[in-house]
Coordinates of C-alpha atoms and ligand atoms in Angstrom, one line a residue:
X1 CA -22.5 -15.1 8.1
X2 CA -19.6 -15.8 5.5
X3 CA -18.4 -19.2 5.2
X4 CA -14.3 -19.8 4.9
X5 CA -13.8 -20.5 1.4
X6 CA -11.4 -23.7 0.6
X7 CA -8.5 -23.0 -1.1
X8 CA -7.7 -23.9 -4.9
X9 CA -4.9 -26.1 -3.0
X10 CA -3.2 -26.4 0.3
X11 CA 0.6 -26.1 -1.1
X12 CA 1.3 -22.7 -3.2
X13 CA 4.3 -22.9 -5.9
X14 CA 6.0 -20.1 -7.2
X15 CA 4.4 -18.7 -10.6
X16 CA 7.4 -18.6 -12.9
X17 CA 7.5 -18.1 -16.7
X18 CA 3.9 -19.2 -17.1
X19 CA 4.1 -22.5 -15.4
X20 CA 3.8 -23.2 -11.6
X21 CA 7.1 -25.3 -10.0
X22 CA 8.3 -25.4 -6.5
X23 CA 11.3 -24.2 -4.9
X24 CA 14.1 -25.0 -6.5
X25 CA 15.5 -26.0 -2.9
X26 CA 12.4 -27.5 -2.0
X27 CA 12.0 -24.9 0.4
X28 CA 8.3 -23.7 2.1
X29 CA 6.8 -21.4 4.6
X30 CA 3.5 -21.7 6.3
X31 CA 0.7 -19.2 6.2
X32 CA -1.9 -19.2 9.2
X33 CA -5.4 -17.4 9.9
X34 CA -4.9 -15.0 12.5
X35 CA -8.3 -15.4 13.6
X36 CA -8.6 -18.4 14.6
X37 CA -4.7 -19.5 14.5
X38 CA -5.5 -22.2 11.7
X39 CA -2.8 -23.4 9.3
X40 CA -4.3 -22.3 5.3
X41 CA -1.6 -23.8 3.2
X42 CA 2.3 -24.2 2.6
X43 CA 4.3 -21.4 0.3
X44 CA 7.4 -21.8 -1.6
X45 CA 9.8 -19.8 -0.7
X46 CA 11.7 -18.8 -3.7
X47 CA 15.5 -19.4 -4.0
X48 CA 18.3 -17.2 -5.9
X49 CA 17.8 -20.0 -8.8
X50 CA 13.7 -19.0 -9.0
X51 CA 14.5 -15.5 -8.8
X52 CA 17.4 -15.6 -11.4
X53 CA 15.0 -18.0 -13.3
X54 CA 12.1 -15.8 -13.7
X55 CA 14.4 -12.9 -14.2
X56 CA 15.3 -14.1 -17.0
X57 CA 11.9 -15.6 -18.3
X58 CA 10.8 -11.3 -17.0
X59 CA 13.6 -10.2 -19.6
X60 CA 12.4 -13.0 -22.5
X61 CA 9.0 -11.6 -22.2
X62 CA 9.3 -7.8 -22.2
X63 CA 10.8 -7.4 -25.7
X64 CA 7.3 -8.9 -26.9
X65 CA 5.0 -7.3 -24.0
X66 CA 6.5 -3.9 -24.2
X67 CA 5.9 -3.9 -28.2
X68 CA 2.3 -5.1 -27.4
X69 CA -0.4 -2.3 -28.6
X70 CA -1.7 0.5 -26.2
X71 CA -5.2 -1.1 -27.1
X72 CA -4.4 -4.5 -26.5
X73 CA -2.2 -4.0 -23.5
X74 CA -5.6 -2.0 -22.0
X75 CA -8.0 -4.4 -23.3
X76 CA -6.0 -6.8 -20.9
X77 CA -5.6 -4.5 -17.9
X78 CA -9.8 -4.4 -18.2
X79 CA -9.5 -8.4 -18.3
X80 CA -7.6 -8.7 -15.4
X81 CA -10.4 -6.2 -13.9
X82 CA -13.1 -8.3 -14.7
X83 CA -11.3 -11.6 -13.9
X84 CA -11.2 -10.2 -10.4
X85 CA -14.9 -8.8 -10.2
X86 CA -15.8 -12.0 -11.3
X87 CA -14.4 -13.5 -8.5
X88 CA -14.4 -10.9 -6.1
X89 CA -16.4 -12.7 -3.2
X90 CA -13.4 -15.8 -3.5
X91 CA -10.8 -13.6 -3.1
X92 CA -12.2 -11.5 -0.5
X93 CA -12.7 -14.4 1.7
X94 CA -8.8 -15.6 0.8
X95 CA -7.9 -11.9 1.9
X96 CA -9.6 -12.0 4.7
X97 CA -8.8 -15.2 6.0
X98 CA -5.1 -14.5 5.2
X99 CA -5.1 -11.5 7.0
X100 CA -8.0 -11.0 9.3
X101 CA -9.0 -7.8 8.2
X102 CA -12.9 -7.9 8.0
X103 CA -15.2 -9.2 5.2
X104 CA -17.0 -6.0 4.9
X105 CA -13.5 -4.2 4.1
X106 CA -12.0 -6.5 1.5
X107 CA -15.6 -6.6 -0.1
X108 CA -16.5 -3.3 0.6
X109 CA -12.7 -1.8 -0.3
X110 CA -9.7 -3.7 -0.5
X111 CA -11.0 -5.8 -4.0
X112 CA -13.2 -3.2 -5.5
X113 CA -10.5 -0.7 -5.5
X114 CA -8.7 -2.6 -6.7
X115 CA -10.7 -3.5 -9.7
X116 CA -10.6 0.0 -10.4
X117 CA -7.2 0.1 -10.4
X118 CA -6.7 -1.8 -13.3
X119 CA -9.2 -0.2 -15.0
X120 CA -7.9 3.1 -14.2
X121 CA -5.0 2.1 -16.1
X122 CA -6.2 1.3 -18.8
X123 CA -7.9 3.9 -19.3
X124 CA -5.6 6.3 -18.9
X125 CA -3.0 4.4 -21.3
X126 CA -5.6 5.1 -23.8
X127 CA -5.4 8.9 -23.5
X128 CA -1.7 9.3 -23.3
X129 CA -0.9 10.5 -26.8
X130 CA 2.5 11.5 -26.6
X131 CA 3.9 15.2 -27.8
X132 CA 5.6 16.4 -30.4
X133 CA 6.8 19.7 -31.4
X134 CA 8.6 21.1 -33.9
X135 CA 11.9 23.4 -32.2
X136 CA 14.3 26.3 -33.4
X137 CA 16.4 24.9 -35.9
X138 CA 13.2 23.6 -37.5
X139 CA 14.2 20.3 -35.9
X140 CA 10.5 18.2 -35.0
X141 CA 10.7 16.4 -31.2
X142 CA 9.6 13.5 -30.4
X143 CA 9.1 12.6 -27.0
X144 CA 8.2 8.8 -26.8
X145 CA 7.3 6.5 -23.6
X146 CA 9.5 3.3 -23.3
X147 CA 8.9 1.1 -20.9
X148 CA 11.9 0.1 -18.4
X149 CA 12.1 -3.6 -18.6
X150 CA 12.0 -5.7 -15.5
X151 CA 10.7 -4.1 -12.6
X152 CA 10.9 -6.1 -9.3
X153 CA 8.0 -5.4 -6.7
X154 CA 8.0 -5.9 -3.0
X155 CA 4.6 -5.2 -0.9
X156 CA 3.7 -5.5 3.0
X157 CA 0.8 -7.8 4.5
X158 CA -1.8 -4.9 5.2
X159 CA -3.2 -4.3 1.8
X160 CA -2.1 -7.7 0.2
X161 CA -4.4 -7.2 -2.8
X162 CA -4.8 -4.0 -2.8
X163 CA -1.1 -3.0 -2.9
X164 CA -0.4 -5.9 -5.4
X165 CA -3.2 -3.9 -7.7
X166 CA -1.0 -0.8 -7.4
X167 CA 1.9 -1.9 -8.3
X168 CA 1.1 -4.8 -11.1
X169 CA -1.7 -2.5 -12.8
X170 CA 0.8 0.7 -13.9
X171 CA 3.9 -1.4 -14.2
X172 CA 1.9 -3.4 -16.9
X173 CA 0.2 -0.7 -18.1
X174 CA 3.6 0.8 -19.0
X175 CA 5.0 -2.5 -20.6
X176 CA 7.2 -3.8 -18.1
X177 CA 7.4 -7.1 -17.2
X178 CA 7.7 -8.0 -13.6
X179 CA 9.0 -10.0 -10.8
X180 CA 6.5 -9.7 -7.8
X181 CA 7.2 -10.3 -3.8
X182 CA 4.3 -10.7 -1.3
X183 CA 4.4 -10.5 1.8
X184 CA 5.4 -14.4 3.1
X185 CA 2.7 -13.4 6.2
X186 CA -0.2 -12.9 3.4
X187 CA 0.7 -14.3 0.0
X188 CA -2.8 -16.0 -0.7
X189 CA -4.6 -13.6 -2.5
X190 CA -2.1 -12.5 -5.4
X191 CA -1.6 -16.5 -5.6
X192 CA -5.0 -16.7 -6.3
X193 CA -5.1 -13.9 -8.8
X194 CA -2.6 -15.2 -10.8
X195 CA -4.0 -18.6 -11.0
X196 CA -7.0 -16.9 -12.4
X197 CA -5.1 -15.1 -14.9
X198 CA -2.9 -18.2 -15.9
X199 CA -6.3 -20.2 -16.1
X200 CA -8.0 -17.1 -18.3
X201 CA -4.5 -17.4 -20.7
X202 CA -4.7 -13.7 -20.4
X203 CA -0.7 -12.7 -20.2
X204 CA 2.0 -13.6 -21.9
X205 CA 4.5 -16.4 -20.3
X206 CA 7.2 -14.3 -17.9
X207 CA 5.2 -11.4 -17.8
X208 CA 3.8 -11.8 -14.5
X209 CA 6.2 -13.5 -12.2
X210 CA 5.1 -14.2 -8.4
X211 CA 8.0 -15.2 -6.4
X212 CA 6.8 -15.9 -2.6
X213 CA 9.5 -16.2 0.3
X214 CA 10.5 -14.5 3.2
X215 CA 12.3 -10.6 2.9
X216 CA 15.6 -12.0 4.4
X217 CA 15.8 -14.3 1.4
X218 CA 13.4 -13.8 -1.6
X219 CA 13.2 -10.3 -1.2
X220 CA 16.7 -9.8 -0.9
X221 CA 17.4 -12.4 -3.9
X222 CA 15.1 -9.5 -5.6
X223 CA 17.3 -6.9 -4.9
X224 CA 20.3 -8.6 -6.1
X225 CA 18.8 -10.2 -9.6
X226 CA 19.1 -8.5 -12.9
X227 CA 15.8 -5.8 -12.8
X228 CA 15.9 -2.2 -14.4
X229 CA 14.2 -0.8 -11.3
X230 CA 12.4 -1.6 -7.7
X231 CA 9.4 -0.6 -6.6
X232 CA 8.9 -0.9 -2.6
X233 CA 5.9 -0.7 0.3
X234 CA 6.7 -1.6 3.5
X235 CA 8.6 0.2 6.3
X236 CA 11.0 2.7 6.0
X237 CA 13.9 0.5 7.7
X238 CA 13.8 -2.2 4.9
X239 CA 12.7 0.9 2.4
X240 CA 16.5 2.3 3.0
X241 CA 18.0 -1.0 1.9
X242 CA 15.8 -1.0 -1.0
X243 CA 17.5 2.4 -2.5
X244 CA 20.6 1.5 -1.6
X245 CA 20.2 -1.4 -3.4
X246 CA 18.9 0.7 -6.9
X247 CA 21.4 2.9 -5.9
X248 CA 24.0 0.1 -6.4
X249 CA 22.7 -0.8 -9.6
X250 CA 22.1 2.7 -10.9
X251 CA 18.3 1.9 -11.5
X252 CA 15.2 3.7 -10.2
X253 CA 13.0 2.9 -7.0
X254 CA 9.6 4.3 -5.4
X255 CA 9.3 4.1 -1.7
X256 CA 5.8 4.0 -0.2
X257 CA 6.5 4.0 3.8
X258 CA 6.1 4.4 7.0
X259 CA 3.9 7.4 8.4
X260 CA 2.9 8.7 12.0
X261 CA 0.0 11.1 10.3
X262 CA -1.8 14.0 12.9
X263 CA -5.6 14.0 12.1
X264 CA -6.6 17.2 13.3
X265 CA -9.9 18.2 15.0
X266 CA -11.1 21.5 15.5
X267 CA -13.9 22.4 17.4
X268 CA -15.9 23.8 14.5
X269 CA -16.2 20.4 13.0
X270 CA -19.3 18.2 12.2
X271 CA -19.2 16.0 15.5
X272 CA -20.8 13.0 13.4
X273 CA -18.1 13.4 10.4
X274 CA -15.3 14.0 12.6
X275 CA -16.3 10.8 15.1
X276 CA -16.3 8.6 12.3
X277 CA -12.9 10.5 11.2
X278 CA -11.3 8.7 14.2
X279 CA -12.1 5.7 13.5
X280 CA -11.6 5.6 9.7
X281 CA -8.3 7.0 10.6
X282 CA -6.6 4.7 13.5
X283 CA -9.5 1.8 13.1
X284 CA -9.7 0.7 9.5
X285 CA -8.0 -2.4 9.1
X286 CA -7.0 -2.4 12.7
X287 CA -5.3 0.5 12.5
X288 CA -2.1 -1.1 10.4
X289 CA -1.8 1.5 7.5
X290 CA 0.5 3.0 6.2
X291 CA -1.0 6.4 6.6
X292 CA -3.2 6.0 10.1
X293 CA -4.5 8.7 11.4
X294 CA -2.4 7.5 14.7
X295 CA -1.5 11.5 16.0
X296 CA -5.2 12.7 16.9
X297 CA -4.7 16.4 17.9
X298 CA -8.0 17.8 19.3
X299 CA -8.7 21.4 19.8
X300 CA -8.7 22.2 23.5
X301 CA -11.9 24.4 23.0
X302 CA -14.0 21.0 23.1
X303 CA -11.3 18.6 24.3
X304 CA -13.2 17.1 27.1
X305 CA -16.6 16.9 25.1
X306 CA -14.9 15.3 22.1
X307 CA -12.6 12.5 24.1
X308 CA -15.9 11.8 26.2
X309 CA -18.1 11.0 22.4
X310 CA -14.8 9.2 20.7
X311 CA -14.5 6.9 24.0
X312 CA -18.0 5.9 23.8
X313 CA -17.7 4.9 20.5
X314 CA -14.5 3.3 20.9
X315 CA -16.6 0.7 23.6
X316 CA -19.0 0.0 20.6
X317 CA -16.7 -1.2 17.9
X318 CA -17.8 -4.6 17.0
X319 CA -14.7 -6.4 17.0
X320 CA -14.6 -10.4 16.2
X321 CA -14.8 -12.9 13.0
X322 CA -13.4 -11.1 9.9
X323 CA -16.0 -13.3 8.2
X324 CA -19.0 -12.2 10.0
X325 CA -20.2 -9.2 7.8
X326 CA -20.6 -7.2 11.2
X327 CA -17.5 -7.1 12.7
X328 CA -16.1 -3.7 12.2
X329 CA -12.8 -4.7 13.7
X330 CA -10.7 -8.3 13.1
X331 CA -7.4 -10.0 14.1
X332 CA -4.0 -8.1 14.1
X333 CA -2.5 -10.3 11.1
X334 CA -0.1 -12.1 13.5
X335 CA 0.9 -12.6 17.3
X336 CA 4.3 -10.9 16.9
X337 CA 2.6 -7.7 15.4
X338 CA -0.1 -7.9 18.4
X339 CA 3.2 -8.3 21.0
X340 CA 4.6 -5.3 19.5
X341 CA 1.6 -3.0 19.6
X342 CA 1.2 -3.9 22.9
X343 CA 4.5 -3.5 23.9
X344 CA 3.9 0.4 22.7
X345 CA 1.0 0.4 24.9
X346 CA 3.2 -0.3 27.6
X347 CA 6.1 2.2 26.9
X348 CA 3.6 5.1 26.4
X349 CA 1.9 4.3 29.9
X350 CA 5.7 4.7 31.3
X351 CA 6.1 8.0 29.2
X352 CA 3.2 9.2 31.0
X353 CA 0.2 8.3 29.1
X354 CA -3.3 6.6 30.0
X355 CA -5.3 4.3 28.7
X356 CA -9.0 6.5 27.7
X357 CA -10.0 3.4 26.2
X358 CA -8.9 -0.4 25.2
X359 CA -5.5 -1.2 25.4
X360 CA -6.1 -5.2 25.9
X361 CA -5.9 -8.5 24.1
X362 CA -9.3 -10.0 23.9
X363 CA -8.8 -13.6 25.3
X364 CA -12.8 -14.7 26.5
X365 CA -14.2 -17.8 24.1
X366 CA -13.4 -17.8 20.4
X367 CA -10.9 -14.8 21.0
X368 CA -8.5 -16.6 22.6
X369 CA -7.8 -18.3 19.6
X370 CA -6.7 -15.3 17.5
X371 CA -4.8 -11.5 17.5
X372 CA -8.0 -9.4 18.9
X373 CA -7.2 -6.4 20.5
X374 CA -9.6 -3.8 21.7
X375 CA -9.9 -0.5 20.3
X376 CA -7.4 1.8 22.2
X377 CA -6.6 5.4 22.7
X378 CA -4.0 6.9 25.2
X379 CA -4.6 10.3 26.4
X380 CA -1.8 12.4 28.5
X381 CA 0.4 12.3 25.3
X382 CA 3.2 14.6 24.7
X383 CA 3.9 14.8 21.0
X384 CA 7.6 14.4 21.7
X385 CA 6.6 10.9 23.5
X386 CA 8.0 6.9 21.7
X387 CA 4.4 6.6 21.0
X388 CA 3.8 9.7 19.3
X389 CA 7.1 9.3 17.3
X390 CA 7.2 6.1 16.3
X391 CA 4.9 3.7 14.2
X392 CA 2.7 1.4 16.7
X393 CA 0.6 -0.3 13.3
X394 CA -2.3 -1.1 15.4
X395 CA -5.1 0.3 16.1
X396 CA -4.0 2.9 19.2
X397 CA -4.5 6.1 18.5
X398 CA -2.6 8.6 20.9
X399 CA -4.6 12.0 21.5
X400 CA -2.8 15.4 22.0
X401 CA -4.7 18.7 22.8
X402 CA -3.4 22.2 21.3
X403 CA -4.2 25.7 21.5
X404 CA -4.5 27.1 18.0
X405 CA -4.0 26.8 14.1
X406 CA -0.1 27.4 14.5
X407 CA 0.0 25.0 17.2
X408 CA -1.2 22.0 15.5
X409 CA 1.0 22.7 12.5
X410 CA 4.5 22.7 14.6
X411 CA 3.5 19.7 16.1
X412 CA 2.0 17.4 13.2
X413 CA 5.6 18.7 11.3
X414 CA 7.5 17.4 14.2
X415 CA 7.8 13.5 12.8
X416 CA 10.2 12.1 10.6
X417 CA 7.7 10.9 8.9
X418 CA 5.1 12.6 6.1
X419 CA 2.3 10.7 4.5
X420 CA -1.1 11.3 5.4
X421 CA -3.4 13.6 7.3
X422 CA -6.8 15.0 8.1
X423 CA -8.6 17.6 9.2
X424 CA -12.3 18.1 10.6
X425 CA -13.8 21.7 10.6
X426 CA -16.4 23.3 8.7
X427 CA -14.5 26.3 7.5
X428 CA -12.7 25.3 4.7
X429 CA -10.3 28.6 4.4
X430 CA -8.9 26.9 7.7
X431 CA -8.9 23.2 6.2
X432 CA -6.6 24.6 3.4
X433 CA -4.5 26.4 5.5
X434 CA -3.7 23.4 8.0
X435 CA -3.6 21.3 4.7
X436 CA -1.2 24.0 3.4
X437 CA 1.0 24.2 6.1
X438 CA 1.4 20.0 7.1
X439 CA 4.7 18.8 5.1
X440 CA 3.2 15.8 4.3
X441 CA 2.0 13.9 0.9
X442 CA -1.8 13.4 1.6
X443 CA -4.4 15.5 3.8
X444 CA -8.0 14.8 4.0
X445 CA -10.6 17.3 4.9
X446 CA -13.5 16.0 6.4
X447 CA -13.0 12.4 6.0
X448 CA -9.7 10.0 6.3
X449 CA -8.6 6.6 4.5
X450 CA -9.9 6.7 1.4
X451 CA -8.0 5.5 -1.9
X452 CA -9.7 6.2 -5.0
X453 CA -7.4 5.5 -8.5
X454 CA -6.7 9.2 -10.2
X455 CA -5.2 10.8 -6.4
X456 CA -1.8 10.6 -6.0
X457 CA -0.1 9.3 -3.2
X458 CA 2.9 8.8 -1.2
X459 CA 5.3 10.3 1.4
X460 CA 7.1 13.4 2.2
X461 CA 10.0 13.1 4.0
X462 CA 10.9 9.1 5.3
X463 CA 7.0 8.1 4.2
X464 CA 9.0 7.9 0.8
X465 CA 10.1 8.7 -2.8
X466 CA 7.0 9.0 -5.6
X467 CA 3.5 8.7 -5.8
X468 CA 1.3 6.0 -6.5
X469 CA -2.5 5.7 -7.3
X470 CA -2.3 8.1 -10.1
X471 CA -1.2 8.0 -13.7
X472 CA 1.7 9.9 -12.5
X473 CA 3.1 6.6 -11.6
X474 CA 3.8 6.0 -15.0
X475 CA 6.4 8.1 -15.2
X476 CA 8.0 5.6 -12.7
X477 CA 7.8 2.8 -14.7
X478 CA 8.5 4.3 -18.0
X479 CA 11.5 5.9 -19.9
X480 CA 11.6 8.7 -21.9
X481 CA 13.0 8.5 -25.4
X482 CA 13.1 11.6 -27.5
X483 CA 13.9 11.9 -31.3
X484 CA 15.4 14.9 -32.9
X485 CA 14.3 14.9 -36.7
X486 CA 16.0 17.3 -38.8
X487 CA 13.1 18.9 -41.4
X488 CA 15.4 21.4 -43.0
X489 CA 15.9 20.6 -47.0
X490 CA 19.8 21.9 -46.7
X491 CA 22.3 21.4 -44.2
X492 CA 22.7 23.8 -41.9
X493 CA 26.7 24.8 -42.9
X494 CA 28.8 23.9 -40.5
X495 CA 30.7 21.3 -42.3
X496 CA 28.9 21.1 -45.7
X497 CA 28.0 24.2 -47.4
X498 CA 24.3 24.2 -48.1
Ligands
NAD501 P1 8.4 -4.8 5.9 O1 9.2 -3.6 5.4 O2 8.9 -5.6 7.0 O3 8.2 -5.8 4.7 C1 7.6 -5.4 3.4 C2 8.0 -6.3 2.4 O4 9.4 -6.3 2.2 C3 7.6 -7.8 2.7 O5 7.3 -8.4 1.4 C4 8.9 -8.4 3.2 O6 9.0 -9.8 3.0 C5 9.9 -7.6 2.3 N1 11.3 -7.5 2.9 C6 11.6 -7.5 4.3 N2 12.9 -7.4 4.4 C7 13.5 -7.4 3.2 C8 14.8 -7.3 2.7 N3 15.8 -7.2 3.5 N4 15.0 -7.2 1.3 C9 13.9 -7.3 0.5 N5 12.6 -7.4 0.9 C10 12.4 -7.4 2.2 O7 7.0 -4.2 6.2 P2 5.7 -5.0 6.7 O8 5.9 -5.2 8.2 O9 5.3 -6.1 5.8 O10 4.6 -3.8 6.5 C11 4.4 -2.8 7.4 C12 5.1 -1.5 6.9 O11 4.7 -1.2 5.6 C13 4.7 -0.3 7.8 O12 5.9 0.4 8.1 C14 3.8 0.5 6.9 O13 3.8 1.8 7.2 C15 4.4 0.2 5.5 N6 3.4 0.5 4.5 C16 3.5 1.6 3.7 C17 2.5 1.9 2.7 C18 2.6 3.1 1.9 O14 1.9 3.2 0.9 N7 3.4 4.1 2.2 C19 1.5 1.0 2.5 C20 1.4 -0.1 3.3 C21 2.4 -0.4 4.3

């Protein structure tokens, strides 16, 4: 059984310009275990002063950080890497305790990926080479990678570490400095991180700013402070404020958002893959992702049979302790998000639907003390239902039968939403034709929730705008520059004679 870890302190200041200060109002938030309803520690919560302040100390920095060498600048990015390996078992416990999501997930994924992360990127700095050609007119073009500048980052709680990884790795792969916003619901483990990589002396002063707070003030002081582009995850509602805020300042912004994704069964499927396919899609990390396989259309052919096997295993989800390396299922990460998934639970039962499975708190003994909830699925679902539409972020899955290929398609395209996807069957001309036909940024075949660094993704439609995960990305945080050199001997005679 894993122990709770103590904290490097019990009061968190903002991380600005190298040095650690609080608020400049004195202000703080608290930050609480969801398991067990415990108090971790006091955050500041950064004022317009801190954000102004390490905007500037962002804009000091970048002139020396974006002229840093490719090689250096990777040879800190695999630093950083091993800074967290090294510590991976601390931080895991931080993330966990932070969060509630289970050990066996921020060991097993959450911190590894994002190890990789980092590494990805600085590998794949290494290989970009730039081009140059030579065009008509015998003039030679230079295309040349600049970095932006500042880049100001807002992530949700679900991933804390692991989103913070996607974002901090290309932005500083690229050469930008940045101002960075966790969530004020899980802002533990990025503190942590960057205490290891101020104790390590690994970046520059103002490179790496981390600005804790609350969205209705420190994120918003974000969007208002003096940054050359803003780079969102989180919901679509707050995502909309965020490009009208770029759009205000003509700078750039990636979106990564909100998703209602169909994970798609057929009847030809391996029943073993495609079980676990439920599970990794609506209960990994209790079901609050981003791209949750929440819409589960099954084939009517085997309907009954399959609903009857993914109930069953529904019942034997260990949920409990996000500590014990067992539990397969922890705490909702707050009691407002576990009121609001069951509130959904409620509305779809109104719509129509039934409870197959779940679809209650868990208050006996040491539950009572946290945000359990059982593993649920509503059956009797109409695709055009609330809780087929809208985002529950929980782990409810609501299950829809259809009749064929074409079937499944219309309705998995009807959401305003288009991030992820699956699909189980064991004819892969079909996989690729659902794949093909689903308007939507991610589809796996055959297996769902799975993040490796090299695969791009992000949303179609309101999921968002760009991709992340992939050295794509650094298109995002870079600018192109192009030089026109002139290699003719003469001038051309247009104003001088040659
Ligand atoms: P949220 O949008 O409420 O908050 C996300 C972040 O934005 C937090 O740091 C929050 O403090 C900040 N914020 C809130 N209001 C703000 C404002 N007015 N100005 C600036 N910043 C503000 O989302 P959440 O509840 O933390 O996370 C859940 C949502 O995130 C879900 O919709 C989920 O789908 C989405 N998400 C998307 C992805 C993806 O990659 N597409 C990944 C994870 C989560």
């Amino acid at each position: 059984m894993a122990q709770p870890v103590t904290l490097s302190t019990k009061k968190y200041d903002l991380y600005i310009d190298g040095h650690w200060r609080p608020a400049s109002d004195g202000a703080t938030l608290e930050t609480h275990n969801p398991a067990t309803g415990e108090k971790l520690a006091d955050i500041a919560e950064a004022s317009q002063a801190d954000v102004d302040a390490a905007a500037v100390a962002a804009r000091k920095a970048f002139h020396g950080w974006a002229r840093t060498g490719i090689p250096e600048r990777s040879a800190i990015l695999l630093h950083i890497a091993d800074v967290i390996e090294d510590n991976l078992d601390y931080l895991a416990a931080i993330e966990t305790m932070d969060n509630g999501k289970p050990i066996r997930e921020t060991t097993g994924a959450d911190l590894p990926l994002a190890v990789d992360h980092f590494r990805y990127f600085a590998g794949v700095i290494r290989g970009d080479e730039g081009s140059a050609n030579v065009l008509p007119g015998n003039l030679l073009n230079l295309i040349l990678r600049e970095p932006l500048g500042v880049v100001g980052q807002i992530v949700p709680w679900n991933f804390p570490f692991l989103m913070a990884a996607w974002k901090l790795a290309p932005a500083l792969a690229a050469g930008d400095t940045v101002l960075f916003k966790p969530s004020s619901a899980t802002s533990l483990s990025v503190l942590e991180l960057a205490r290891l990589i101020a104790e390590a002396e690994i970046l520059p002063p103002g490179v790496l700013n981390i600005l804790t707070g609350s969205g209705a003030k420190s994120g918003e002081y974000i969007l208002k402070a003096d940054v050359d582009k803003l780079a969102f995850t989180g919901s679509t509602e707050v995502g909309r404020e965020i490009a009208r805020a770029a759009a205000e300042k003509i700078i750039p912004s990636t979106l990564e958002l909100g998703g209602k994704s169909a994970n798609v069964f057929f009847a030809d499927a391996d029943i073993d893959l495609a079980l676990e396919g439920v599970g990794l899609g609506i209960l990994f990390n209790q079901g609050q992702v981003c791209s949750a396989g929440s819409r589960i259309f099954v084939d009517h052919a085997f309907y009954d049979e399959f609903m009857g096997r993914v109930v069953d295993e529904f019942k034997k989800v260990r949920v409990g302790d996000p500590l014990d390396p067992q539990t397969q299922m922890g705490a909702q990460v707050n009691e407002k998000q576990l009121d609001k998934i069951l509130n959904y639970v409620h509305i779809g039962q109104e719509e129509g639907a039934t409870v197959a499975v779940g679809g209650e708190r868990l208050t006996e003994g040491a539950y009572g003390k946290g945000a359990f909830l059982e593993p649920t699925l509503l059956a009797d679902v109409d695709n055009k239902m609330r809780v087929a539409q809208e985002e529950i972020f929980g782990p409810v899955g609501v299950v829809i039968p259809f009749k064929d290929e074409d079937d499944v398609i219309r309705m998995a395209n009807d959401s305003v939403y288009g991030l992820g996807g699956g699909v189980f069957t064991n004819d892969i001309s079909k996989a690729l034709r659902v794949a093909g036909g689903i308007r939507t940024g991610r589809v796996w075949v055959n297996t769902y929730n799975q993040f490796p660094a090299g695969a791009p993704f992000g949303g179609y439609k309101e999921s968002g705008i760009g991709r992340e995960t992939h050295k794509s990305i650094l298109d995002a945080y870079s600018q192109t520059k192009n030089v026109l050199v002139n290699l003719n001997k003469k001038p051309g005679g247009f104003y001088v004679e040659g």
